[in-house]
PDB file of C-alpha atoms in Angstrom:
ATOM      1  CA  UNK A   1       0.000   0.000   0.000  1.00 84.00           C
ATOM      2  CA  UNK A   2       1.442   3.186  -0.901  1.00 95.00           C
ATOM      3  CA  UNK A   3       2.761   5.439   2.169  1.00 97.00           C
ATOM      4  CA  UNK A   4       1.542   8.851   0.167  1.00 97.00           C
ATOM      5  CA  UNK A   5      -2.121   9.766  -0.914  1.00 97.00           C
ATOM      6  CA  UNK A   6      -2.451   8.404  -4.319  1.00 97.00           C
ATOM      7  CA  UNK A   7      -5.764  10.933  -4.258  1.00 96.00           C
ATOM      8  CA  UNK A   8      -4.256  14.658  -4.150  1.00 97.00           C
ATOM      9  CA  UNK A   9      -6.393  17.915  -4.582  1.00 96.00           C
ATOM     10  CA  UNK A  10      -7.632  18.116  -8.227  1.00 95.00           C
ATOM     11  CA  UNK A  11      -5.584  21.521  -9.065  1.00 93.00           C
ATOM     12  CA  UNK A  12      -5.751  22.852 -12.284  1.00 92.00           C
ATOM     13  CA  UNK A  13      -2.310  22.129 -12.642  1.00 88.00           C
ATOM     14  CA  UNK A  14      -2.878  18.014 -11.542  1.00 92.00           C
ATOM     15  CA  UNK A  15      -5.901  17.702 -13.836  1.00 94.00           C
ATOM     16  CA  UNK A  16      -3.500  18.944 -16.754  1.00 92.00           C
ATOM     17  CA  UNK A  17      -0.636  16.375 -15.753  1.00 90.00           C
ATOM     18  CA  UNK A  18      -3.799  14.075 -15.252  1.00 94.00           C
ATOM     19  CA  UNK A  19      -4.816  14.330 -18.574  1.00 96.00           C
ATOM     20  CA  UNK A  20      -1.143  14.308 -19.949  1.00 92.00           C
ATOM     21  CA  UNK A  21      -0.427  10.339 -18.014  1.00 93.00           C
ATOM     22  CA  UNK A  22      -4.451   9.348 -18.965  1.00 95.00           C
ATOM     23  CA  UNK A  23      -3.587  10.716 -23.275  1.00 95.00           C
ATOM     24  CA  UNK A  24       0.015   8.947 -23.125  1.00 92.00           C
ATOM     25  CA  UNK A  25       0.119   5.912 -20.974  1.00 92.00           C
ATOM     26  CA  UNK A  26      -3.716   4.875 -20.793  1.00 92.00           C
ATOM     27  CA  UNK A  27      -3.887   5.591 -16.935  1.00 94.00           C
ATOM     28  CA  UNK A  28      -2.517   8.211 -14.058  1.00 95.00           C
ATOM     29  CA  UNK A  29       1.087   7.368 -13.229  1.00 96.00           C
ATOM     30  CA  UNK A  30       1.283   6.792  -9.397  1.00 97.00           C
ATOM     31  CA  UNK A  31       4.110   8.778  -9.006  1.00 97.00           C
ATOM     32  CA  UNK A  32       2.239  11.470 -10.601  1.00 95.00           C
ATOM     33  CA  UNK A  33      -0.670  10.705  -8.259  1.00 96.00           C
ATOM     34  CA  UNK A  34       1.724  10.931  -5.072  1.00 97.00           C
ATOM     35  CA  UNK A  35       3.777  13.767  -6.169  1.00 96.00           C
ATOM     36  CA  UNK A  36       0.167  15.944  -6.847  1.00 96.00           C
ATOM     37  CA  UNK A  37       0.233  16.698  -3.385  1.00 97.00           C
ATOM     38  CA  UNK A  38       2.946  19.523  -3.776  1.00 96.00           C
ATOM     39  CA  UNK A  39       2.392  21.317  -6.815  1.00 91.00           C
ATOM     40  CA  UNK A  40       6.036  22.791  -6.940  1.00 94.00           C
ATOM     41  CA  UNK A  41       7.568  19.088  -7.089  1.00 95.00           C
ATOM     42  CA  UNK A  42       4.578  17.858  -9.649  1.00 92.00           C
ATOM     43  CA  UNK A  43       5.606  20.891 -12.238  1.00 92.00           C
ATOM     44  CA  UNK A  44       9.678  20.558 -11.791  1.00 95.00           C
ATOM     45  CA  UNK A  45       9.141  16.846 -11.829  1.00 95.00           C
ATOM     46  CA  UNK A  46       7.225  16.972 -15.012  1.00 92.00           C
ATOM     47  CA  UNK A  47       9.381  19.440 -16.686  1.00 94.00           C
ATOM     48  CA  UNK A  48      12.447  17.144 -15.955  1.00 97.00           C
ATOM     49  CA  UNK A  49      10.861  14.115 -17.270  1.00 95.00           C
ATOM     50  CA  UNK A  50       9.318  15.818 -20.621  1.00 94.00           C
ATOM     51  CA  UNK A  51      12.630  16.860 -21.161  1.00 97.00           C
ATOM     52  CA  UNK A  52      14.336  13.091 -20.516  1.00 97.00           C
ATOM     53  CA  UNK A  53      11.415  11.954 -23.201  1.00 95.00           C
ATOM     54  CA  UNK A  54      13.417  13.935 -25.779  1.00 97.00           C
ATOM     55  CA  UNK A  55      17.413  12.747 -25.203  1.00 98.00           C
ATOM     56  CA  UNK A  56      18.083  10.578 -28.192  1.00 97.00           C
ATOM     57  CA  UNK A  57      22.131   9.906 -27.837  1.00 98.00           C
ATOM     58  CA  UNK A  58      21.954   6.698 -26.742  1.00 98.00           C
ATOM     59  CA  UNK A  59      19.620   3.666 -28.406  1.00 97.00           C
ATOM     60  CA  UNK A  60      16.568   3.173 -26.461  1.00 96.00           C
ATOM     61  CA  UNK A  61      17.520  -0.569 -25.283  1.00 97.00           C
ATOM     62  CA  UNK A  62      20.723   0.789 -24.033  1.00 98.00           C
ATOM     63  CA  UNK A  63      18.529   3.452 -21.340  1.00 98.00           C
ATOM     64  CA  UNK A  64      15.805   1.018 -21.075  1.00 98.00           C
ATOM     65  CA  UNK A  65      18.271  -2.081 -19.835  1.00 98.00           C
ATOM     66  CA  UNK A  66      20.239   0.403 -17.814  1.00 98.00           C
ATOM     67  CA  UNK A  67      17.221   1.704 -16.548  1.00 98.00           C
ATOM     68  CA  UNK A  68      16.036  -1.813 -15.361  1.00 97.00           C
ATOM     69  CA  UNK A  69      19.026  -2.199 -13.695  1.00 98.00           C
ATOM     70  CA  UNK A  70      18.670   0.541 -11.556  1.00 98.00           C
ATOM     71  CA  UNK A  71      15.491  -0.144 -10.648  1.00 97.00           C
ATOM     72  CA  UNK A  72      16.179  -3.934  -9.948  1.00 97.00           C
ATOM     73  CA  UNK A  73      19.180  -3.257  -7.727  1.00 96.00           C
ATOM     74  CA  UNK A  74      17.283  -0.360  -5.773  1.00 97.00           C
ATOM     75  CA  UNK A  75      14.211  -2.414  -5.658  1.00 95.00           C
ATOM     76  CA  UNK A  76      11.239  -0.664  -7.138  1.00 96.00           C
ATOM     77  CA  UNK A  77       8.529  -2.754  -8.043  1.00 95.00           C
ATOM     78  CA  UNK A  78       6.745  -0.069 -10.164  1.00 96.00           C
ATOM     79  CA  UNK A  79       9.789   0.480 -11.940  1.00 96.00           C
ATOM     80  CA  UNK A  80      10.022  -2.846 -12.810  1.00 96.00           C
ATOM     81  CA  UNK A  81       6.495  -2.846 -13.967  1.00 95.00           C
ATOM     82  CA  UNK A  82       6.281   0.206 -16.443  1.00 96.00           C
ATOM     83  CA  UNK A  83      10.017  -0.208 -17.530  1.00 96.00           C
ATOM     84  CA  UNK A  84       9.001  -3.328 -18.581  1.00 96.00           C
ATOM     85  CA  UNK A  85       6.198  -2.221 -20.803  1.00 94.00           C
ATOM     86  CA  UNK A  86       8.365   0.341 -22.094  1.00 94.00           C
ATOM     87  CA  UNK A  87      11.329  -1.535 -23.001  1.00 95.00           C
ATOM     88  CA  UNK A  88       8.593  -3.833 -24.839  1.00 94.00           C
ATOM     89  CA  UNK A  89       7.215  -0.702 -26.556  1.00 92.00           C
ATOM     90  CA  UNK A  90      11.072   0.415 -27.480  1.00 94.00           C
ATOM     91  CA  UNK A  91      11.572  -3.546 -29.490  1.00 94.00           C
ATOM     92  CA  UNK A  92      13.509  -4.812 -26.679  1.00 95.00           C
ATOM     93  CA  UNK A  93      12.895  -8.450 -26.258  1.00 95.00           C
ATOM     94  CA  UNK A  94      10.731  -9.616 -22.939  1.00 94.00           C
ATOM     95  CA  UNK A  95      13.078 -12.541 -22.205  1.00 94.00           C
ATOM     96  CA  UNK A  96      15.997 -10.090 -21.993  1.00 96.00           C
ATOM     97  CA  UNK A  97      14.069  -7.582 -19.753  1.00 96.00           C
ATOM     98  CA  UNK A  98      13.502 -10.517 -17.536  1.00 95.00           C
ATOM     99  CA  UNK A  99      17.078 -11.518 -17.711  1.00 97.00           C
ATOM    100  CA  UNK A 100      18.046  -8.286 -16.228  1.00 97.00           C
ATOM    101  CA  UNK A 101      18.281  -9.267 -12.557  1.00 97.00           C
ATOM    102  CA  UNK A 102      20.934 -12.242 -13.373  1.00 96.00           C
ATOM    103  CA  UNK A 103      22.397 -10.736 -16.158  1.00 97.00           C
ATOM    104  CA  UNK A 104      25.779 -11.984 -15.575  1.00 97.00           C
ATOM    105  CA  UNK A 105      24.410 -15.300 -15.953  1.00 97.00           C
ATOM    106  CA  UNK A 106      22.501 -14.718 -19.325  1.00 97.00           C
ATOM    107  CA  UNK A 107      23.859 -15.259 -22.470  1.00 97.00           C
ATOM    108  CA  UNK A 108      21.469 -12.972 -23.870  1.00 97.00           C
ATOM    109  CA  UNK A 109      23.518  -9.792 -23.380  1.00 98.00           C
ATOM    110  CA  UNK A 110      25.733  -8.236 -25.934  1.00 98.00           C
ATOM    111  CA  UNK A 111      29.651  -7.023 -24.370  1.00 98.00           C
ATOM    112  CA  UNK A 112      28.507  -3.407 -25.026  1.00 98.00           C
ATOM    113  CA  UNK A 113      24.713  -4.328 -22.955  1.00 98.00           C
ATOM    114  CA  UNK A 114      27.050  -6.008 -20.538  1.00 98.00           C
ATOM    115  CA  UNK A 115      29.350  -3.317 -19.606  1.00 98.00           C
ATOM    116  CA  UNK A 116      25.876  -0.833 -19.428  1.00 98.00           C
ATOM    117  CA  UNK A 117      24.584  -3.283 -16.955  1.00 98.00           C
ATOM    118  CA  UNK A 118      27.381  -3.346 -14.995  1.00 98.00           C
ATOM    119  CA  UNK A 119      28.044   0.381 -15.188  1.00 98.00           C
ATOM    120  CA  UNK A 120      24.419   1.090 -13.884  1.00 98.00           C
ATOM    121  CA  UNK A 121      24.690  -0.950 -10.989  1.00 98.00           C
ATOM    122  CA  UNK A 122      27.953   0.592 -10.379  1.00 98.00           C
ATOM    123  CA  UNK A 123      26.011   4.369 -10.461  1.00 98.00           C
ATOM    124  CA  UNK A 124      23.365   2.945  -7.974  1.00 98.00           C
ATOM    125  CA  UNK A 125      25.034   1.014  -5.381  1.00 97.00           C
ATOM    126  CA  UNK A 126      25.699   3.118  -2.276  1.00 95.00           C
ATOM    127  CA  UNK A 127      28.656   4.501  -2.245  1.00 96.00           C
ATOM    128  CA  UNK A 128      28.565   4.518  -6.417  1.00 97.00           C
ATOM    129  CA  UNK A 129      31.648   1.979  -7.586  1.00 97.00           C
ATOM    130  CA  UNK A 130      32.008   3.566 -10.706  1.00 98.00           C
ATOM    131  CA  UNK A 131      35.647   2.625 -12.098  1.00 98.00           C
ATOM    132  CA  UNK A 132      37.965   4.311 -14.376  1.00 98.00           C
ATOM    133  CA  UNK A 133      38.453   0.913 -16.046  1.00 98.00           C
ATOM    134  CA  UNK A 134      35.073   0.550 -16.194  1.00 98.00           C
ATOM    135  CA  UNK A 135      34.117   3.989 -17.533  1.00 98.00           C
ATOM    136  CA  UNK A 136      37.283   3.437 -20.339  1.00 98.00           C
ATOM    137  CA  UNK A 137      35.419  -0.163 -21.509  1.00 98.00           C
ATOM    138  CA  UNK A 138      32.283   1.893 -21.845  1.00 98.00           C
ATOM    139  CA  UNK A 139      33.895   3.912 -24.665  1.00 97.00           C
ATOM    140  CA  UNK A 140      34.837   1.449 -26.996  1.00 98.00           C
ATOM    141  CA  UNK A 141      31.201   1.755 -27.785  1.00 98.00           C
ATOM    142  CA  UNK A 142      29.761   5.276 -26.463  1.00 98.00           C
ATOM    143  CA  UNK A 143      31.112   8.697 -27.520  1.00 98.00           C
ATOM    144  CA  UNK A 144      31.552  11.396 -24.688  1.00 98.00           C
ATOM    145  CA  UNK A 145      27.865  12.715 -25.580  1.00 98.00           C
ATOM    146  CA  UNK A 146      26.228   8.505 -25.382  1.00 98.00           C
ATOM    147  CA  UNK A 147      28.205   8.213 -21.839  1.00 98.00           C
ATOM    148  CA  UNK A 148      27.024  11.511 -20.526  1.00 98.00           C
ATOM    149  CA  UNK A 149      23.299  10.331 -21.702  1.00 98.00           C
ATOM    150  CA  UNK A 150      23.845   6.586 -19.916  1.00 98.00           C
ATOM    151  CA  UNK A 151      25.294   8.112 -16.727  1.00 98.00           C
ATOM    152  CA  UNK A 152      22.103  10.985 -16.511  1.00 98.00           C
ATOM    153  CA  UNK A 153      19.280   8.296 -17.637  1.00 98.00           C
ATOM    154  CA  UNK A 154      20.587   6.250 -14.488  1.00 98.00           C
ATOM    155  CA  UNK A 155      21.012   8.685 -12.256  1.00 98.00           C
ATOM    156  CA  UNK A 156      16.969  10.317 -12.622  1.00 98.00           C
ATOM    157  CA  UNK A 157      16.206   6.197 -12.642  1.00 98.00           C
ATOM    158  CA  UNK A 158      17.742   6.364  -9.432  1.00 98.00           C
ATOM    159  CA  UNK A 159      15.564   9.125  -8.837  1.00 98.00           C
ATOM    160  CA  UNK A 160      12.479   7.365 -10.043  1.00 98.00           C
ATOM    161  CA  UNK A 161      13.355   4.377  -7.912  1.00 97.00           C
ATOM    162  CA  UNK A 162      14.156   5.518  -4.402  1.00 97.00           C
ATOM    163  CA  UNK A 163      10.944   7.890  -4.772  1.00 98.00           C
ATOM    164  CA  UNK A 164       8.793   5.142  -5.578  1.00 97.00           C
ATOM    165  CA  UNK A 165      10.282   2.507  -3.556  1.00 96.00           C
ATOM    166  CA  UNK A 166       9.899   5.086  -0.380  1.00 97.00           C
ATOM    167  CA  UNK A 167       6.404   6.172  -1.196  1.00 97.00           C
ATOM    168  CA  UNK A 168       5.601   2.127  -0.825  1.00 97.00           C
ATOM    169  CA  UNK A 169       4.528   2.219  -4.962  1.00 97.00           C
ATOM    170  CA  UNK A 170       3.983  -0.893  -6.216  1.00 96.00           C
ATOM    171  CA  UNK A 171       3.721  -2.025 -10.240  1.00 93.00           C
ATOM    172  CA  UNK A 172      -0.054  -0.876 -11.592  1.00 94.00           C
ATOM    173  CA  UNK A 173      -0.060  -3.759 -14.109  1.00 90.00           C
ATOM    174  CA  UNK A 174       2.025  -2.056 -17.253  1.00 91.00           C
ATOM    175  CA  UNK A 175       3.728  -5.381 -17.762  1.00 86.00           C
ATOM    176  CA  UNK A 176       0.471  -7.736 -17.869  1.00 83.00           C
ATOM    177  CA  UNK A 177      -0.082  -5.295 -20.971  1.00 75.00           C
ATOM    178  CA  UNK A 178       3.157  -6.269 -22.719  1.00 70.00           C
ATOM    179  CA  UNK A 179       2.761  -7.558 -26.252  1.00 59.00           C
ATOM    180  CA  UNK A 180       5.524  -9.142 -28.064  1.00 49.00           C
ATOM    181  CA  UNK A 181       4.584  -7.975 -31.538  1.00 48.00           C
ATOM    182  CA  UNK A 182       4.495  -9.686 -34.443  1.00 43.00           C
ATOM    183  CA  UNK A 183       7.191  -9.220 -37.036  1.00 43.00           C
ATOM    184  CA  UNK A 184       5.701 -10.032 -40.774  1.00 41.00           C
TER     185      UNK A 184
END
């Protein structure tokens, strides 16, 4: 059960984000739903994430396994849920989202996914372990402007994560929805 109101006041400002989640994602985000209750954190919240939509560096299965990562290691079940469904959306296959927790045991990872796994788990353990040997394996395959993008779309997952986790969110069912569509 979540540990915020998932019912804030019905602001002007909510009922536009409201309608925003409802038109993009079919339903109200709960993080949206929790963070309504201070209008301040809603808008810069918003703002941040509207802008995150638009970075395009880095391929989407890149940020959306990294992104899992995060989200595994901190723990966030609603995470987990909608990055699921999004990585599906972005042509990542389900068997390697699900892979994600045990990913050095999975043969379904690429060196380059490998090293982005590892390199996100690094960023969100506590102290981050982040090495320079590390970082230097990362560019055989990023540029300076990819690595910037990796090491930002982990850190506002991190963000994401421990904000959900500590509000008590759970998953609201994005990943029942995933399709595995049908290549003709």
């Amino acid at each position: 059960m979540a540990r915020i109101s998932l019912d804030p006041p019905r602001t002007p400002l909510y009922r536009l984000f409201a309608w925003f989640s409802r038109r993009k994602f079919g339903k109200e985000l709960d993080p949206g739903r929790a963070m309504g209750h201070h209008l301040k954190v809603t808008a810069a919240y918003g703002l941040l994430e509207l802008q995150v939509m638009r970075w395009n560096a880095l391929p989407h299965r890149l940020k959306d396994l990294a992104m899992m990562a995060s989200a595994v290691r901190i723990g966030c079940s609603w995470c987990v849920d909608f990055g699921t469904w999004e990585a599906v959306t972005h042509d990542v296959p389900l068997a390697k989202i699900e892979a994600v927790p045990h990913w050095r045991d999975s043969d379904l990872f690429t060196e380059e996914e490998r090293l982005v796994l590892e390199y996100a788990e690094a960023m969100t353990m506590d102290p981050p372990q982040v090495t320079d040997e590390l970082t230097e394996a990362l560019r055989a395959y990023l540029d300076e402007r990819q690595l910037v993008e990796l090491t930002m779309i982990v850190a506002v997952e991190n963000l994401r994560s421990r904000f959900n986790a500590a509000a008590g969110l759970v998953g609201q069912g994005f990943k029942e929805n995933c399709e595995i569509p049908v290549r003709s």
